[in-house]
Amino acid sequence: MRPRALLLSGAAALALWAGGCGDDDDSGESGESGDELTVSAAASLTDAFPEYGETIDGEERFSFAGSDELAAQIRQGATPDVFASANTTYPDDLYDEGLVEEPAVFTRNQLVIAVPADSDLESIDELTEPDLDVVIGAKGVPVGDYTREVLGGLPRTDSAAILDNVRSEESDVKGIVGKLTQGAADAGFVYESDVAAAGDALRAIELPSDLEPEVSYGIAVVSDAANPDGAEAFIDGLLAPDGQRILEDNGFLPAQPG
Amino acid sequence: MRLRWFPLLLAGALCLALLFLTLPIAAIFLQVGPGELIDRLGDPQATDALRLSLITSGIALVLILVVGTPAAYLIATRRFRGRSVVITAIELPLVLPPAVAGIGLLAAFGPSGLLGGAIEDAGVRLVFETAGVVVALTFVASPFYLRQAQAAFEAVDPTWLQASRTLGSGEARTFARVAIPAAMPGLAAGTALAWGRALGEFGATLVFAGSFQGITQTAPLAIVELFGSDFTAALALSAVLVAVSAALLLSVKLVIGRGAGSRATEPILDASR
């Protein structure tokens, strides 16, 4: 038994070494198969993008998460073909770093307060009342940053009172929606499109227009994309009238105001 | 010829497994230097998350041990109708995706869940509260302990228990003075597994309790949040979690090494490694 075991571990060590030398081969990225398209997109696009994908040629593979996480993945060397963010900051930053091609604004959204359909809440002022449970996005997640922008526009005591009511900072907008539809929270800051997607479960309270942040979605072809032509076509189609109509059907606003 | 390629195949498989399992862990430490690691740990978000993780997993572990040990002893030493159903029910959370566990917890204990009204009437809040994190950790981690403890008690020689009773010790005394010491290595292994699982818990906590610094944001939740904004900080916190988990595993091996006399539990821990 002994010599056999020795032989085995010797072989294991050898193979480990060989494997260690050869592991550069494993780094091939997925999505290299011809016309398949990998799309990293903000969580708020979870419904709209697959619907749009049905209408165009080719197979898409979507990865939905908070835009900040998707941007971090690209910084760590992930190469989807398309990056669609719920703000313009991340695509612009990645463009400056040479990681994506020049970004374009492809849609806009409206930040709203979402409440369960049977809620009595009517305005942002009421969120200052104590003992309310409010859920927002984490810092760095676009929906969380927009929310902090809105709160920053309120009188200091009001924003402090609302922040006092914040019980959870979610890593993407769908986490906020989940807490609301489960009746776990009284109110949350999400996009109009998320309220539309939640059907009858949620109701949107619009923000006063002077507080409303400018919510523009940026999209870009990733520099090392395996399928840059497909990525280009995906974005062009999204900006074309048919693509814009699908986004509007899902509660988004046209790329150009007006 | 036959005898030569098969050992090679085994060795190849082992080395593939070894490489695959150690490389990501090594990479965490290779990408962040020790100086930077210590630097980032001064960050209040990281320290809050670590403290919360240790506290909540500690409380969860106490609950698991106090309830789980007698429960596992009952399953291990008695034959009753529906026993296999009970065992399966206890093991089910093991194969449940964590997010599903979180949704189940919401559906049971959430404000509009099955017991939500009763819990609220009792003045207890779980969702968005540290107590909710403890509930989530207890739910996902307890099967690891229960299963291990059951196997450990089953491996205790029944004649010992019988001898204890013949000598006039009651059931409770036999359990406390004979069964538990004899099963100790297995119980320790189960404790470590459950603790490790609780420390790493992510999905159920996020879905059920939410994520808020100092209240519900445990280390894994903080790591995911930091990943988006500060990769180095995420790495540093990950490195600490790896170190804590490794220390756990190591201390259990030491405990078991000391209790090596009770041979009964060796194979159980082997299965868990």
Coordinates of C-alpha atoms in Angstrom, one line a residue:
Chain A
M1 CA 0.0 0.0 0.0
R2 CA 2.7 2.5 1.0
P3 CA 4.7 2.6 -2.3
R4 CA 1.5 2.8 -4.2
A5 CA 0.4 5.8 -2.1
L6 CA 3.7 7.4 -2.6
L7 CA 3.5 7.0 -6.3
L8 CA 0.0 8.4 -6.4
S9 CA 1.0 11.5 -4.5
G10 CA 4.1 11.9 -6.6
A11 CA 1.9 11.8 -9.7
A12 CA -0.5 14.2 -8.1
A13 CA 2.2 16.7 -7.4
L14 CA 3.6 16.3 -10.9
A15 CA 0.2 16.8 -12.4
L16 CA -0.5 19.8 -10.1
W17 CA 2.7 21.4 -11.3
A18 CA 1.8 20.7 -14.9
G19 CA -1.7 21.9 -14.4
G20 CA -0.3 25.1 -12.8
C21 CA 1.8 25.8 -15.8
G22 CA -0.9 25.2 -18.3
D23 CA -3.8 27.0 -16.6
D24 CA -3.5 29.9 -19.0
D25 CA -5.5 27.8 -21.4
D26 CA -8.6 28.0 -19.3
S27 CA -9.1 31.7 -19.5
G28 CA -11.1 31.6 -22.7
E29 CA -14.3 33.6 -22.2
S30 CA -17.8 32.4 -22.9
G31 CA -19.8 33.7 -25.7
E32 CA -17.3 33.2 -28.4
S33 CA -19.6 31.0 -30.4
G34 CA -20.3 33.1 -33.5
D35 CA -23.5 35.1 -33.2
E36 CA -24.3 34.6 -29.5
L37 CA -24.4 37.8 -27.7
T38 CA -23.7 38.4 -24.0
V39 CA -25.4 41.4 -22.5
S40 CA -24.6 42.7 -19.0
A41 CA -27.6 44.9 -18.0
A42 CA -28.9 46.8 -15.1
A43 CA -31.5 44.9 -13.0
S44 CA -34.2 47.3 -14.0
L45 CA -34.0 46.0 -17.6
T46 CA -34.9 42.4 -16.5
D47 CA -38.2 42.4 -18.3
A48 CA -37.6 44.8 -21.2
F49 CA -34.4 43.4 -22.6
P50 CA -35.5 39.7 -23.1
E51 CA -38.7 41.1 -24.7
Y52 CA -36.6 43.2 -27.1
G53 CA -34.2 40.2 -27.6
E54 CA -37.2 38.2 -29.0
T55 CA -37.6 40.7 -31.8
I56 CA -34.1 40.6 -33.1
D57 CA -31.9 38.0 -34.8
G58 CA -29.5 35.8 -32.9
E59 CA -29.3 34.4 -29.4
E60 CA -28.7 36.7 -26.4
R61 CA -27.5 35.8 -23.0
F62 CA -28.4 38.3 -20.4
S63 CA -26.8 38.9 -17.0
F64 CA -28.8 41.2 -14.8
A65 CA -27.4 42.8 -11.6
G66 CA -26.7 46.2 -10.1
S67 CA -24.9 48.3 -12.7
D68 CA -22.0 48.9 -10.2
E69 CA -21.4 45.1 -9.9
L70 CA -21.5 44.7 -13.7
A71 CA -19.0 47.5 -14.1
A72 CA -16.8 46.0 -11.5
Q73 CA -16.9 42.6 -13.3
I74 CA -15.8 44.4 -16.5
R75 CA -12.9 46.1 -14.6
Q76 CA -11.9 42.6 -13.4
G77 CA -11.6 41.4 -16.9
A78 CA -15.1 40.1 -17.8
T79 CA -15.9 40.8 -21.4
P80 CA -19.6 40.7 -22.1
D81 CA -20.5 42.1 -25.6
V82 CA -22.8 44.9 -24.3
F83 CA -22.9 46.8 -21.1
A84 CA -26.2 48.6 -20.3
S85 CA -26.2 50.7 -17.1
A86 CA -28.9 52.5 -15.2
N87 CA -26.8 55.6 -15.3
T88 CA -24.3 57.3 -17.6
T89 CA -21.5 57.5 -15.0
Y90 CA -20.4 53.9 -15.2
P91 CA -20.3 53.6 -19.0
D92 CA -18.5 57.0 -19.2
D93 CA -16.0 55.9 -16.6
L94 CA -15.3 52.6 -18.4
Y95 CA -15.0 54.5 -21.6
D96 CA -12.3 56.7 -20.1
E97 CA -10.5 53.6 -18.9
G98 CA -10.6 52.2 -22.4
L99 CA -12.8 49.2 -21.4
V100 CA -15.8 50.1 -23.5
E101 CA -16.5 51.9 -26.8
E102 CA -18.2 55.3 -26.8
P103 CA -21.4 55.0 -24.8
A104 CA -24.9 56.3 -25.9
V105 CA -28.0 57.1 -24.0
F106 CA -30.7 54.6 -25.0
T107 CA -33.5 55.2 -22.6
R108 CA -34.6 57.1 -19.6
N109 CA -36.6 56.3 -16.5
Q110 CA -38.3 58.1 -13.7
L111 CA -37.4 57.6 -10.0
V112 CA -40.6 57.2 -8.0
I113 CA -41.6 56.1 -4.5
A114 CA -43.2 52.7 -4.7
V115 CA -45.7 51.6 -2.1
P116 CA -47.8 48.5 -1.7
A117 CA -51.1 49.0 -3.6
D118 CA -53.2 49.2 -0.4
S119 CA -50.9 51.8 1.2
D120 CA -52.2 55.2 2.4
L121 CA -49.0 57.0 1.7
E122 CA -49.4 59.9 -0.8
S123 CA -46.2 62.0 -0.9
I124 CA -42.5 62.0 -0.1
D125 CA -43.2 64.3 3.0
E126 CA -45.0 61.4 4.7
L127 CA -41.9 59.3 4.5
T128 CA -40.5 61.4 7.4
E129 CA -43.0 59.9 9.8
P130 CA -41.3 57.7 12.4
D131 CA -41.8 53.9 12.3
L132 CA -42.1 53.6 8.6
D133 CA -39.9 51.0 6.9
V134 CA -38.2 52.4 3.8
V135 CA -35.9 50.4 1.5
I136 CA -33.5 52.0 -0.9
G137 CA -30.6 51.0 -3.1
A138 CA -27.1 50.8 -1.7
K139 CA -24.5 53.5 -2.4
G140 CA -23.0 53.0 -5.8
V141 CA -26.0 51.2 -7.2
P142 CA -27.5 53.8 -9.6
V143 CA -31.0 53.6 -8.0
G144 CA -29.4 54.2 -4.6
D145 CA -27.4 57.1 -5.8
Y146 CA -30.4 58.8 -7.4
T147 CA -32.3 58.3 -4.2
R148 CA -29.6 60.0 -2.2
E149 CA -29.6 62.8 -4.8
V150 CA -33.3 63.3 -4.2
L151 CA -33.0 63.2 -0.4
G152 CA -30.1 65.7 -0.7
G153 CA -32.6 68.2 -2.3
L154 CA -34.9 68.0 0.8
P155 CA -34.6 70.1 3.9
R156 CA -31.9 68.5 6.1
T157 CA -34.3 67.5 8.9
D158 CA -36.6 65.8 6.4
S159 CA -33.8 63.8 4.6
A160 CA -32.4 62.8 8.0
A161 CA -35.9 61.6 9.1
I162 CA -36.3 59.5 5.9
L163 CA -32.8 58.1 6.2
D164 CA -33.7 57.1 9.8
N165 CA -36.5 55.0 8.4
V166 CA -34.3 53.2 5.9
R167 CA -34.1 49.6 7.0
S168 CA -32.3 48.0 4.1
E169 CA -29.9 49.0 1.4
E170 CA -30.3 46.6 -1.5
S171 CA -27.7 45.7 -4.0
D172 CA -30.1 46.1 -7.0
V173 CA -33.5 47.5 -7.7
K174 CA -35.2 44.2 -7.8
G175 CA -34.3 43.6 -4.2
I176 CA -36.2 46.7 -3.2
V177 CA -39.2 45.6 -5.3
G178 CA -39.2 42.2 -3.6
K179 CA -39.3 43.7 -0.1
L180 CA -42.2 45.8 -1.1
T181 CA -44.3 43.1 -2.8
Q182 CA -43.7 40.8 0.2
G183 CA -45.2 43.5 2.4
A184 CA -42.0 43.7 4.4
A185 CA -41.5 47.4 3.7
D186 CA -43.8 50.4 3.6
A187 CA -42.1 52.3 0.8
G188 CA -39.1 52.2 -1.5
F189 CA -37.4 54.3 -4.1
V190 CA -37.4 52.5 -7.4
Y191 CA -38.0 53.3 -11.1
E192 CA -41.4 53.8 -12.7
S193 CA -40.7 50.8 -14.9
D194 CA -40.3 48.6 -11.8
V195 CA -43.7 49.6 -10.6
A196 CA -45.1 48.8 -14.0
A197 CA -43.5 45.4 -14.0
A198 CA -44.9 44.5 -10.6
G199 CA -48.4 44.7 -12.0
D200 CA -51.1 45.4 -9.4
A201 CA -49.0 44.8 -6.4
L202 CA -47.4 48.3 -6.3
R203 CA -48.4 51.9 -6.7
A204 CA -46.1 54.7 -7.7
I205 CA -45.9 58.1 -6.0
E206 CA -44.3 60.6 -8.2
L207 CA -41.7 62.9 -6.9
P208 CA -42.1 66.7 -7.0
S209 CA -40.6 67.8 -10.3
D210 CA -38.0 70.0 -8.8
L211 CA -36.6 67.0 -6.9
E212 CA -36.7 64.5 -9.8
P213 CA -33.3 63.3 -10.8
E214 CA -32.3 62.9 -14.4
V215 CA -32.2 59.1 -14.9
S216 CA -30.5 58.3 -18.2
Y217 CA -29.4 54.8 -19.2
G218 CA -26.0 54.4 -20.9
I219 CA -25.1 51.5 -23.2
A220 CA -21.8 50.6 -24.8
V221 CA -20.1 47.9 -26.8
V222 CA -17.4 46.3 -24.6
S223 CA -13.9 46.9 -26.1
D224 CA -12.8 43.2 -26.1
A225 CA -16.3 42.0 -27.1
A226 CA -16.2 38.6 -28.8
N227 CA -19.2 39.6 -30.9
P228 CA -18.8 43.4 -31.6
D229 CA -21.0 43.3 -34.7
G230 CA -23.8 41.7 -32.8
A231 CA -23.4 44.2 -30.0
E232 CA -23.5 47.1 -32.5
A233 CA -26.7 45.7 -34.0
F234 CA -28.3 45.2 -30.6
I235 CA -27.7 48.8 -29.6
D236 CA -28.8 50.2 -33.0
G237 CA -32.0 48.2 -32.8
L238 CA -32.6 49.5 -29.3
L239 CA -32.3 53.1 -30.5
A240 CA -34.6 52.5 -33.5
P241 CA -38.3 53.2 -33.2
D242 CA -39.2 49.5 -32.6
G243 CA -36.7 49.1 -29.8
Q244 CA -37.8 52.4 -28.2
R245 CA -41.5 51.3 -28.3
I246 CA -40.7 48.0 -26.4
L247 CA -38.9 50.0 -23.8
E248 CA -41.8 52.5 -23.5
D249 CA -44.2 49.5 -23.2
N250 CA -42.2 48.4 -20.2
G251 CA -42.5 51.8 -18.5
F252 CA -39.3 53.5 -19.7
L253 CA -39.1 56.9 -21.3
P254 CA -37.8 57.8 -24.8
A255 CA -34.0 58.2 -25.1
Q256 CA -34.5 61.9 -26.1
P257 CA -36.7 64.0 -23.9
G258 CA -39.9 65.4 -25.5
Chain B
M1 CA -0.8 -1.6 -18.5
R2 CA -4.2 -1.5 -16.8
L3 CA -2.6 -0.9 -13.4
R4 CA -0.6 2.0 -14.7
W5 CA -3.2 4.2 -16.2
F6 CA -5.7 3.9 -13.4
P7 CA -3.6 5.3 -10.6
L8 CA -2.6 8.1 -13.0
L9 CA -6.3 8.8 -13.6
L10 CA -6.9 9.0 -9.9
A11 CA -4.0 11.2 -9.3
G12 CA -5.1 13.5 -12.2
A13 CA -8.5 13.8 -10.8
L14 CA -7.2 14.6 -7.3
C15 CA -4.8 17.2 -8.6
L16 CA -7.5 18.8 -10.7
A17 CA -9.8 19.0 -7.7
L18 CA -7.0 20.4 -5.5
L19 CA -6.0 23.0 -8.1
F20 CA -9.6 24.1 -8.6
L21 CA -10.3 24.3 -4.9
T22 CA -7.2 26.1 -3.8
L23 CA -6.6 28.5 -6.6
P24 CA -9.4 31.0 -5.9
I25 CA -8.5 31.0 -2.2
A26 CA -4.8 31.6 -2.9
A27 CA -5.8 34.3 -5.4
I28 CA -7.5 36.3 -2.7
F29 CA -4.3 36.5 -0.7
L30 CA -2.1 37.0 -3.7
Q31 CA -4.1 40.0 -5.0
V32 CA -4.1 41.9 -1.7
G33 CA -0.9 42.5 0.2
P34 CA -0.8 42.1 4.0
G35 CA -0.3 45.9 4.5
E36 CA -3.2 46.8 2.4
L37 CA -5.3 44.1 4.0
I38 CA -4.8 45.5 7.5
D39 CA -5.4 49.0 6.1
R40 CA -8.8 48.2 4.7
L41 CA -9.9 46.5 7.8
G42 CA -10.0 49.8 9.6
D43 CA -13.0 50.6 7.3
P44 CA -16.1 50.8 9.6
Q45 CA -18.3 49.0 7.0
A46 CA -15.9 46.0 7.2
T47 CA -15.5 46.0 11.0
D48 CA -19.3 46.4 11.5
A49 CA -19.9 43.5 9.1
L50 CA -17.4 41.3 10.8
R51 CA -18.7 42.0 14.2
L52 CA -22.2 41.4 13.1
S53 CA -21.3 38.2 11.4
L54 CA -19.5 36.9 14.5
I55 CA -22.4 37.9 16.9
T56 CA -25.2 36.6 14.7
S57 CA -23.5 33.3 13.8
G58 CA -22.6 32.8 17.5
I59 CA -26.1 33.3 18.7
A60 CA -27.4 31.0 15.9
L61 CA -24.9 28.4 16.9
V62 CA -26.0 28.5 20.5
L63 CA -29.6 28.0 19.4
I64 CA -28.6 25.2 17.1
L65 CA -26.6 23.4 19.8
V66 CA -29.2 23.8 22.6
V67 CA -32.1 22.5 20.5
G68 CA -30.3 20.4 18.0
T69 CA -28.3 18.2 20.3
P70 CA -31.3 16.6 22.1
A71 CA -33.3 16.5 18.9
A72 CA -30.5 14.6 17.1
Y73 CA -30.1 12.3 20.1
L74 CA -33.8 11.4 19.9
I75 CA -33.6 10.6 16.2
A76 CA -30.4 8.6 16.6
T77 CA -31.5 6.5 19.5
R78 CA -35.2 5.9 19.0
R79 CA -37.2 4.1 16.3
F80 CA -40.5 5.7 15.7
R81 CA -43.1 5.9 13.0
G82 CA -42.3 8.6 10.5
R83 CA -38.7 8.8 11.5
S84 CA -37.4 8.8 8.0
V85 CA -39.8 11.5 7.1
V86 CA -38.6 13.6 10.0
I87 CA -35.0 13.0 8.9
T88 CA -35.8 14.0 5.3
A89 CA -37.6 17.1 6.5
I90 CA -34.6 18.2 8.6
E91 CA -32.2 17.6 5.7
L92 CA -34.3 19.5 3.1
P93 CA -32.9 22.9 3.9
L94 CA -29.5 21.5 2.9
V95 CA -30.4 21.3 -0.7
L96 CA -32.6 24.5 -0.7
P97 CA -31.1 27.4 -2.7
P98 CA -30.4 30.1 -0.1
A99 CA -32.7 32.6 -1.9
V100 CA -35.5 30.1 -1.7
A101 CA -34.8 29.8 2.0
G102 CA -35.2 33.5 2.3
I103 CA -38.4 33.6 0.4
G104 CA -39.7 30.7 2.6
L105 CA -38.8 32.6 5.7
L106 CA -40.6 35.7 4.5
A107 CA -43.6 33.6 3.6
A108 CA -43.6 32.1 7.1
F109 CA -42.3 34.8 9.4
G110 CA -42.6 38.0 7.3
P111 CA -45.1 40.7 8.0
S112 CA -47.7 39.2 5.6
G113 CA -46.5 35.6 6.2
L114 CA -48.2 32.7 7.9
L115 CA -47.1 33.5 11.4
G116 CA -46.4 37.2 10.6
G117 CA -49.5 38.4 12.6
A118 CA -48.7 36.4 15.7
I119 CA -45.1 37.5 15.7
E120 CA -46.1 41.1 15.3
D121 CA -48.6 40.7 18.2
A122 CA -45.8 39.4 20.3
G123 CA -43.9 42.6 19.6
V124 CA -41.1 40.9 17.8
R125 CA -39.6 42.2 14.6
L126 CA -37.5 40.0 12.3
V127 CA -37.4 41.5 8.9
F128 CA -34.8 44.3 8.7
E129 CA -33.6 43.4 12.2
T130 CA -30.6 41.6 13.6
A131 CA -32.9 38.9 15.0
G132 CA -34.0 38.2 11.4
V133 CA -30.4 37.5 10.5
V134 CA -30.1 35.0 13.4
V135 CA -33.3 33.3 12.2
A136 CA -31.9 33.1 8.6
L137 CA -28.5 31.7 9.8
T138 CA -30.2 29.2 12.1
F139 CA -32.4 28.0 9.3
V140 CA -29.7 27.3 6.8
A141 CA -27.0 26.1 9.2
S142 CA -28.9 23.8 11.6
P143 CA -29.3 20.9 9.2
F144 CA -25.5 20.7 9.0
Y145 CA -25.3 20.2 12.7
L146 CA -28.4 18.0 13.1
R147 CA -27.2 15.5 10.4
Q148 CA -23.7 15.3 11.9
A149 CA -24.9 15.0 15.5
Q150 CA -27.4 12.3 14.5
A151 CA -24.6 10.3 12.9
A152 CA -22.3 10.9 15.9
F153 CA -24.9 9.6 18.4
E154 CA -25.8 6.7 16.2
A155 CA -22.1 5.7 16.2
V156 CA -22.0 5.6 20.0
D157 CA -21.9 2.0 21.2
P158 CA -25.5 1.3 22.5
T159 CA -24.1 -1.1 25.2
W160 CA -22.5 1.9 26.8
L161 CA -25.8 3.7 27.1
Q162 CA -27.4 0.5 28.3
A163 CA -24.6 0.0 30.9
S164 CA -25.1 3.5 32.2
R165 CA -28.8 2.9 32.6
T166 CA -28.2 -0.5 34.3
L167 CA -26.0 1.2 36.7
G168 CA -28.9 3.4 37.8
S169 CA -28.3 6.6 35.8
G170 CA -31.5 8.2 34.4
E171 CA -32.1 9.0 30.8
A172 CA -31.0 12.6 31.2
R173 CA -27.8 11.6 33.0
T174 CA -26.9 9.0 30.4
F175 CA -27.4 11.6 27.7
A176 CA -25.3 14.2 29.4
R177 CA -22.5 12.0 30.9
V178 CA -22.2 9.2 28.4
A179 CA -23.7 10.0 25.1
I180 CA -22.5 13.6 24.6
P181 CA -18.8 12.9 25.7
A182 CA -18.7 9.8 23.5
A183 CA -20.1 11.7 20.5
M184 CA -18.1 14.8 21.1
P185 CA -15.8 14.7 18.1
G186 CA -18.7 14.3 15.8
L187 CA -20.6 17.0 17.6
A188 CA -17.6 19.3 17.2
A189 CA -17.4 18.6 13.5
G190 CA -21.1 19.4 13.1
T191 CA -20.6 22.6 15.1
A192 CA -17.8 23.7 12.8
L193 CA -19.7 22.9 9.6
A194 CA -22.8 24.7 10.9
W195 CA -20.7 27.7 12.0
G196 CA -18.9 27.9 8.7
R197 CA -22.2 27.7 6.8
A198 CA -23.7 30.5 9.0
L199 CA -20.6 32.7 8.5
G200 CA -20.9 32.4 4.7
E201 CA -24.7 32.8 4.5
F202 CA -25.7 35.3 1.9
G203 CA -29.0 34.7 0.0
A204 CA -31.4 33.9 2.8
T205 CA -30.1 36.9 4.9
L206 CA -30.5 39.3 2.0
V207 CA -33.9 38.2 1.0
F208 CA -35.3 37.8 4.6
A209 CA -33.5 40.4 6.7
G210 CA -32.2 42.9 4.1
S211 CA -28.9 44.6 4.2
F212 CA -28.1 47.5 6.5
Q213 CA -24.7 48.4 7.9
G214 CA -24.4 47.4 11.6
I215 CA -27.9 45.9 11.7
T216 CA -28.3 43.2 9.0
Q217 CA -25.3 43.6 6.8
T218 CA -23.1 40.5 7.6
A219 CA -19.6 40.1 6.1
P220 CA -20.8 38.2 2.9
L221 CA -23.4 40.9 2.2
A222 CA -20.8 43.7 2.8
I223 CA -18.4 41.8 0.4
V224 CA -20.9 41.8 -2.4
E225 CA -21.7 45.5 -1.8
L226 CA -18.0 46.4 -1.7
F227 CA -17.4 44.4 -4.9
G228 CA -19.3 47.1 -6.9
S229 CA -17.4 50.1 -5.4
D230 CA -14.1 48.9 -4.0
F231 CA -12.7 45.6 -5.2
T232 CA -9.6 45.8 -2.9
A233 CA -11.8 46.3 0.2
A234 CA -14.0 43.3 -0.9
L235 CA -10.8 41.2 -1.3
A236 CA -9.6 42.2 2.1
L237 CA -12.8 41.4 3.8
S238 CA -12.9 38.1 1.9
A239 CA -9.4 37.3 3.1
V240 CA -10.5 37.8 6.7
L241 CA -13.5 35.5 6.2
V242 CA -11.2 32.8 4.7
A243 CA -8.9 33.2 7.7
V244 CA -11.7 32.9 10.2
S245 CA -13.1 29.8 8.5
A246 CA -9.7 28.2 8.2
A247 CA -9.2 28.8 11.9
L248 CA -12.5 27.2 12.6
L249 CA -11.7 24.1 10.6
L250 CA -8.3 23.9 12.2
S251 CA -9.5 24.2 15.8
V252 CA -12.0 21.4 15.1
K253 CA -9.3 19.1 13.8
L254 CA -7.4 19.8 17.0
V255 CA -10.4 19.0 19.1
I256 CA -11.0 15.8 17.2
G257 CA -7.3 14.9 17.4
R258 CA -7.5 15.1 21.2
G259 CA -10.7 13.0 21.2
A260 CA -9.2 10.4 18.8
G261 CA -10.1 7.7 21.4
S262 CA -13.7 7.6 20.2
R263 CA -13.1 6.1 16.9
A264 CA -16.8 6.2 16.1
T265 CA -16.9 9.6 14.6
E266 CA -13.8 9.5 12.3
P267 CA -15.6 8.4 9.2
I268 CA -18.2 11.0 9.7
L269 CA -15.8 13.9 9.7
D270 CA -14.0 12.3 6.7
A271 CA -17.3 12.5 4.8
S272 CA -17.6 16.1 5.6
R273 CA -14.1 17.3 4.7

